[in-house]
mmCIF file with all atom_site columns, C-alpha atoms in Angstrom:
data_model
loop_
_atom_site.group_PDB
_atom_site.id
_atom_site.type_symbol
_atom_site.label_atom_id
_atom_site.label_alt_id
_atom_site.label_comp_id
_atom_site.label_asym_id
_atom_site.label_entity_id
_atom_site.label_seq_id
_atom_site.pdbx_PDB_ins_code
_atom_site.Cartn_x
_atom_site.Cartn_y
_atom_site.Cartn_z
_atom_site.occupancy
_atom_site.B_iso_or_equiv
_atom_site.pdbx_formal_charge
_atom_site.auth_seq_id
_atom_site.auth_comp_id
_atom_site.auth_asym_id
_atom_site.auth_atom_id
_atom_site.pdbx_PDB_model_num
ATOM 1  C CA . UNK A 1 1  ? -55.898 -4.812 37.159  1.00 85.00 ? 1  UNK A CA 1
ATOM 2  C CA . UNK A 1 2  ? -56.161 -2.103 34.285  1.00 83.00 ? 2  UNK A CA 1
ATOM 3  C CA . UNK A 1 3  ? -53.456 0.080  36.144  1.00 86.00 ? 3  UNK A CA 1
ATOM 4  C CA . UNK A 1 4  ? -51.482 -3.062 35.986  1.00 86.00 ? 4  UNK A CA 1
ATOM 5  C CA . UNK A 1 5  ? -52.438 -4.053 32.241  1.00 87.00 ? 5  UNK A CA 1
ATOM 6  C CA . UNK A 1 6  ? -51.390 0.234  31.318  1.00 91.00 ? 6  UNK A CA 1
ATOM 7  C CA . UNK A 1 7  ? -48.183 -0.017 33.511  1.00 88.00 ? 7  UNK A CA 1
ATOM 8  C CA . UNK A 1 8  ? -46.712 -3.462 31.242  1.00 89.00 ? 8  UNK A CA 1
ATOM 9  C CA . UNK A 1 9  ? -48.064 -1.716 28.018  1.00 89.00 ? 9  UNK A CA 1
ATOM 10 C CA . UNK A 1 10 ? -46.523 1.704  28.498  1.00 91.00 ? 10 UNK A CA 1
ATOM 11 C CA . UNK A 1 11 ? -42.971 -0.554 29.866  1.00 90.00 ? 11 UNK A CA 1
ATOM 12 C CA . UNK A 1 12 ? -43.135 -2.832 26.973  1.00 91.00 ? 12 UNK A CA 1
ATOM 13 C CA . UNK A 1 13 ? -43.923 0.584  24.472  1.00 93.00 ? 13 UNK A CA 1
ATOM 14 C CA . UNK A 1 14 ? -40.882 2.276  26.102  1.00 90.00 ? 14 UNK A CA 1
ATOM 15 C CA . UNK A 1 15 ? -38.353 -1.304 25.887  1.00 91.00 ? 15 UNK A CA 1
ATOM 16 C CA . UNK A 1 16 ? -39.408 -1.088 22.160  1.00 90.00 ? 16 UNK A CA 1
ATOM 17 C CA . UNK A 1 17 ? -38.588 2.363  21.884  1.00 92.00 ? 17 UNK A CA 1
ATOM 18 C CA . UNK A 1 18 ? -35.403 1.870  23.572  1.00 91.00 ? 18 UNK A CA 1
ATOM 19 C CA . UNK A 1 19 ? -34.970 -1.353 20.912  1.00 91.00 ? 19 UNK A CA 1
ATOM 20 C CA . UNK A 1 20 ? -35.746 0.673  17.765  1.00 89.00 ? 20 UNK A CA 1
ATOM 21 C CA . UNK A 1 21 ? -33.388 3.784  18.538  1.00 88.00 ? 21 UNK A CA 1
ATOM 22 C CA . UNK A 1 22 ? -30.278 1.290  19.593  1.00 89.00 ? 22 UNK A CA 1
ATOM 23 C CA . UNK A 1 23 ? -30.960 -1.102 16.639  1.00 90.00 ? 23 UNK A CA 1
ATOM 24 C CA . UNK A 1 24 ? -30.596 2.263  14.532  1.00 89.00 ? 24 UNK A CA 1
ATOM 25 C CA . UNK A 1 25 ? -27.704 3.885  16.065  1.00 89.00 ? 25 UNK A CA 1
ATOM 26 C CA . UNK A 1 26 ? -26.359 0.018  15.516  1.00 90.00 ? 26 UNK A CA 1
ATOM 27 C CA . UNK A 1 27 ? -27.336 -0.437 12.209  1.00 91.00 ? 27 UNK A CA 1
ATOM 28 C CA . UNK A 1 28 ? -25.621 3.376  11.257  1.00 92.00 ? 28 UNK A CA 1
ATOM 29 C CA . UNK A 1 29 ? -22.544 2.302  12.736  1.00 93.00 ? 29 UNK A CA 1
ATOM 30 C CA . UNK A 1 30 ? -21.916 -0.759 11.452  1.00 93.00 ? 30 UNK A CA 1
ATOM 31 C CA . UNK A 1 31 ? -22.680 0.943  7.722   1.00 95.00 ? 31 UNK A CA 1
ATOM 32 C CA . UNK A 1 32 ? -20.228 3.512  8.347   1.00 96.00 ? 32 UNK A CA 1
ATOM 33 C CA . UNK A 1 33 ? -17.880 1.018  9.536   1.00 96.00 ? 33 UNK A CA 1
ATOM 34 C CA . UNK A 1 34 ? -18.222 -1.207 6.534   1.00 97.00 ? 34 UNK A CA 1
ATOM 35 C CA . UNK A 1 35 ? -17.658 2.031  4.210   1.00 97.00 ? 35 UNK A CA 1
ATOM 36 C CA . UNK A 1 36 ? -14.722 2.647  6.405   1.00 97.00 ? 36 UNK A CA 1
ATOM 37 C CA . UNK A 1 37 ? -13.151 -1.059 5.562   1.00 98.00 ? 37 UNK A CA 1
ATOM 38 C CA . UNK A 1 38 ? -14.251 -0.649 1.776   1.00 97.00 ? 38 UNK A CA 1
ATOM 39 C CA . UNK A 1 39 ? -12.219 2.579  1.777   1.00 98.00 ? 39 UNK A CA 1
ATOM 40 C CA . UNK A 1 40 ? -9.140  1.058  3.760   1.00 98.00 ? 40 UNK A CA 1
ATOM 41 C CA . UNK A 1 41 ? -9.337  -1.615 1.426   1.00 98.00 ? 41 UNK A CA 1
ATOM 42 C CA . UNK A 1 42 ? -9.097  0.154  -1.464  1.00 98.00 ? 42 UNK A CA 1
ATOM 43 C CA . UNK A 1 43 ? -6.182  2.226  -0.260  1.00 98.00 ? 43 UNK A CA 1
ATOM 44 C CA . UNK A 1 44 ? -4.549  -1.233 0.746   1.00 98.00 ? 44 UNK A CA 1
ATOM 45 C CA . UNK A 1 45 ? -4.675  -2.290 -2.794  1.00 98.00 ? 45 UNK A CA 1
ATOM 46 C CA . UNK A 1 46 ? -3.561  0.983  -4.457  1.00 98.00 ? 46 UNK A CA 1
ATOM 47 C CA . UNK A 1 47 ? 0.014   0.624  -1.890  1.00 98.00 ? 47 UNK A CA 1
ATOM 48 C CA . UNK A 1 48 ? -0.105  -2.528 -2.952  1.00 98.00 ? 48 UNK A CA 1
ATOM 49 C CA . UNK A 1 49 ? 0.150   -1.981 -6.756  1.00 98.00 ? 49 UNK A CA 1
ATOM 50 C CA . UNK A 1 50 ? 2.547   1.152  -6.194  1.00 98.00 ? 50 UNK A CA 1
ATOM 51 C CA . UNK A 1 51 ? 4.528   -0.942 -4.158  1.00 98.00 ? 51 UNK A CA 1
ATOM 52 C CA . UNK A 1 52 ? 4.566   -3.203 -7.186  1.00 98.00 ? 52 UNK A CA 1
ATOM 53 C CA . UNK A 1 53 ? 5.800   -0.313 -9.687  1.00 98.00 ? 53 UNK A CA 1
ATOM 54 C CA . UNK A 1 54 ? 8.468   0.453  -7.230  1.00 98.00 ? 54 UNK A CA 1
ATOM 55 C CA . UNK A 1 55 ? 9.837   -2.780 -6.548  1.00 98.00 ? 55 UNK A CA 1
ATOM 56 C CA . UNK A 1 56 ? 9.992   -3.480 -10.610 1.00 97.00 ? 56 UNK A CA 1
ATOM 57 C CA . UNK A 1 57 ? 11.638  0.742  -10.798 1.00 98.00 ? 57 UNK A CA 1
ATOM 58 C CA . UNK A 1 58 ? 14.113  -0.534 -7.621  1.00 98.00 ? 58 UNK A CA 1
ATOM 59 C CA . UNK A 1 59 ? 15.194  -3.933 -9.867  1.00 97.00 ? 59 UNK A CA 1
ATOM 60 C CA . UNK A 1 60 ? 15.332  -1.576 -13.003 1.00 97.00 ? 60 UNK A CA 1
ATOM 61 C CA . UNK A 1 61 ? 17.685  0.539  -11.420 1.00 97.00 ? 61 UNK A CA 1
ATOM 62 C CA . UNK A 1 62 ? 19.502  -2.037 -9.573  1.00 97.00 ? 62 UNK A CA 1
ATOM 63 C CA . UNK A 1 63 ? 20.297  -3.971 -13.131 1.00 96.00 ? 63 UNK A CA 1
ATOM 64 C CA . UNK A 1 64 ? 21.469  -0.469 -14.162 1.00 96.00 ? 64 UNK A CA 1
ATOM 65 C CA . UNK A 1 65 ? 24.084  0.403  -11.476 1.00 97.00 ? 65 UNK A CA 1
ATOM 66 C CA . UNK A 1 66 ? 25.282  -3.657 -12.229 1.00 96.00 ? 66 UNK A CA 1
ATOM 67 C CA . UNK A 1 67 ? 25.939  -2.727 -15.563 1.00 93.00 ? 67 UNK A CA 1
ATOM 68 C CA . UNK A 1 68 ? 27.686  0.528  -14.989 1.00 93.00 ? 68 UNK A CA 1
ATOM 69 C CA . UNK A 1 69 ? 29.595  -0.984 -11.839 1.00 94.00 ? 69 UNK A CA 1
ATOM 70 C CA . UNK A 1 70 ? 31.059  -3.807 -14.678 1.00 91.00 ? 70 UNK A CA 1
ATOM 71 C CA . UNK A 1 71 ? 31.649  -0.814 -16.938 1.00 89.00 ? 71 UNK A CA 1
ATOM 72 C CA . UNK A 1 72 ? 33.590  0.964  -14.378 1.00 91.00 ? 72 UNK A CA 1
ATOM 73 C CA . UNK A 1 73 ? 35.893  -2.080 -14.111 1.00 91.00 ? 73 UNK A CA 1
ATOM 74 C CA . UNK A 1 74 ? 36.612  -2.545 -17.781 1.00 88.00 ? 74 UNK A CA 1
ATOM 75 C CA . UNK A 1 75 ? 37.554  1.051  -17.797 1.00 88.00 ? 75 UNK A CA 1
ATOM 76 C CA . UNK A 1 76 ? 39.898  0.935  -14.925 1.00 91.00 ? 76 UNK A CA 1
ATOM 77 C CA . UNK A 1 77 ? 40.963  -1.829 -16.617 1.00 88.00 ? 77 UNK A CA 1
ATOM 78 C CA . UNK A 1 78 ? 41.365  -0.193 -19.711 1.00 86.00 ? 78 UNK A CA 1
ATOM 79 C CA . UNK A 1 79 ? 43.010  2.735  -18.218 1.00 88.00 ? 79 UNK A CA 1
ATOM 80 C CA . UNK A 1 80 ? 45.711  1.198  -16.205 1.00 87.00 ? 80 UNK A CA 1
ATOM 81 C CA . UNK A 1 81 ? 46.486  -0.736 -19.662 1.00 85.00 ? 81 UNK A CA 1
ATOM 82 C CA . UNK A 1 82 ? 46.925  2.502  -21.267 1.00 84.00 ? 82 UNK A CA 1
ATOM 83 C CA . UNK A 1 83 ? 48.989  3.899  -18.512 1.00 85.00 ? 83 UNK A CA 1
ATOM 84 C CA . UNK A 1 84 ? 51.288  0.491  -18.634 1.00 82.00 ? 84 UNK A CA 1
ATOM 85 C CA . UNK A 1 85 ? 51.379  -0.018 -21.922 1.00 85.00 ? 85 UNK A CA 1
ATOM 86 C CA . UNK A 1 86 ? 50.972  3.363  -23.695 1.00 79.00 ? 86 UNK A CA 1
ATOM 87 C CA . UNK A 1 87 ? 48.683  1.867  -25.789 1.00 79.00 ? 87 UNK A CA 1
ATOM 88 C CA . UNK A 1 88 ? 45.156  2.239  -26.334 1.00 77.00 ? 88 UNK A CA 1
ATOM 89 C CA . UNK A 1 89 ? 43.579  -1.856 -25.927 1.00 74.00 ? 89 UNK A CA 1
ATOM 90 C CA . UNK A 1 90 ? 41.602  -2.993 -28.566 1.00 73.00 ? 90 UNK A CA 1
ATOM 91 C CA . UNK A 1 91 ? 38.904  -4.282 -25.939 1.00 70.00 ? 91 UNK A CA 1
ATOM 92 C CA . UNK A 1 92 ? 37.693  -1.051 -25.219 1.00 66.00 ? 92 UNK A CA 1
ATOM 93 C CA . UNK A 1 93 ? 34.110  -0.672 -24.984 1.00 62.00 ? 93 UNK A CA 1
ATOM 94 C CA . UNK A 1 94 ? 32.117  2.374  -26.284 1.00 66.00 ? 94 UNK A CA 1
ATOM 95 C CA . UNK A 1 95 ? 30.958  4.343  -23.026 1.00 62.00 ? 95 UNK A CA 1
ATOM 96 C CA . UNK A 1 96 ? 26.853  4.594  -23.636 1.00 60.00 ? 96 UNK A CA 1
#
């Protein structure tokens, strides 16, 4: 009966053992993967903000090449005028 009584403490000793070192290795993985998704989330939200900045430089630039395509017409415009007409036109607008 002891024999029996040592065998089930010594098994239930061990199964705790066993318990402690896999809640650790558990518990240290699921730290580093939470500082792992902190990390990935801050990186999300930096692309996110420079993706931001670069949509508002890409609309920026955009406007810009409008305004310089509608230029480009007047002056055509302008030019074939001058080449019809001799004349400079009184439209003209100051290149920027």
């Amino acid at each position: 009966m002891a024999r029996l009584l040592t065998g089930g403490l010594i098994v239930a000793i061990v199964a705790a053992l066993l318990f402690f070192l896999y809640s650790s290795s558990y518990r240290t993985r699921l730290e580093e993967q939470t500082q792992q998704i902190s990390q990935l989330n801050a990186e999300l939200l930096k692309l996110q903000n420079e993706n931001e900045q670069l949509k508002a430089e890409l609309a920026k630039v955009q406007g810009e090449q409008n305004i310089l395509a509608t230029q480009n017409e007047e002056m055509r415009k302008a030019i074939a005028s001058f080449k019809a007409t001799g004349k400079m036109p009184p439209n003209l607008p100051p290149p920027k």
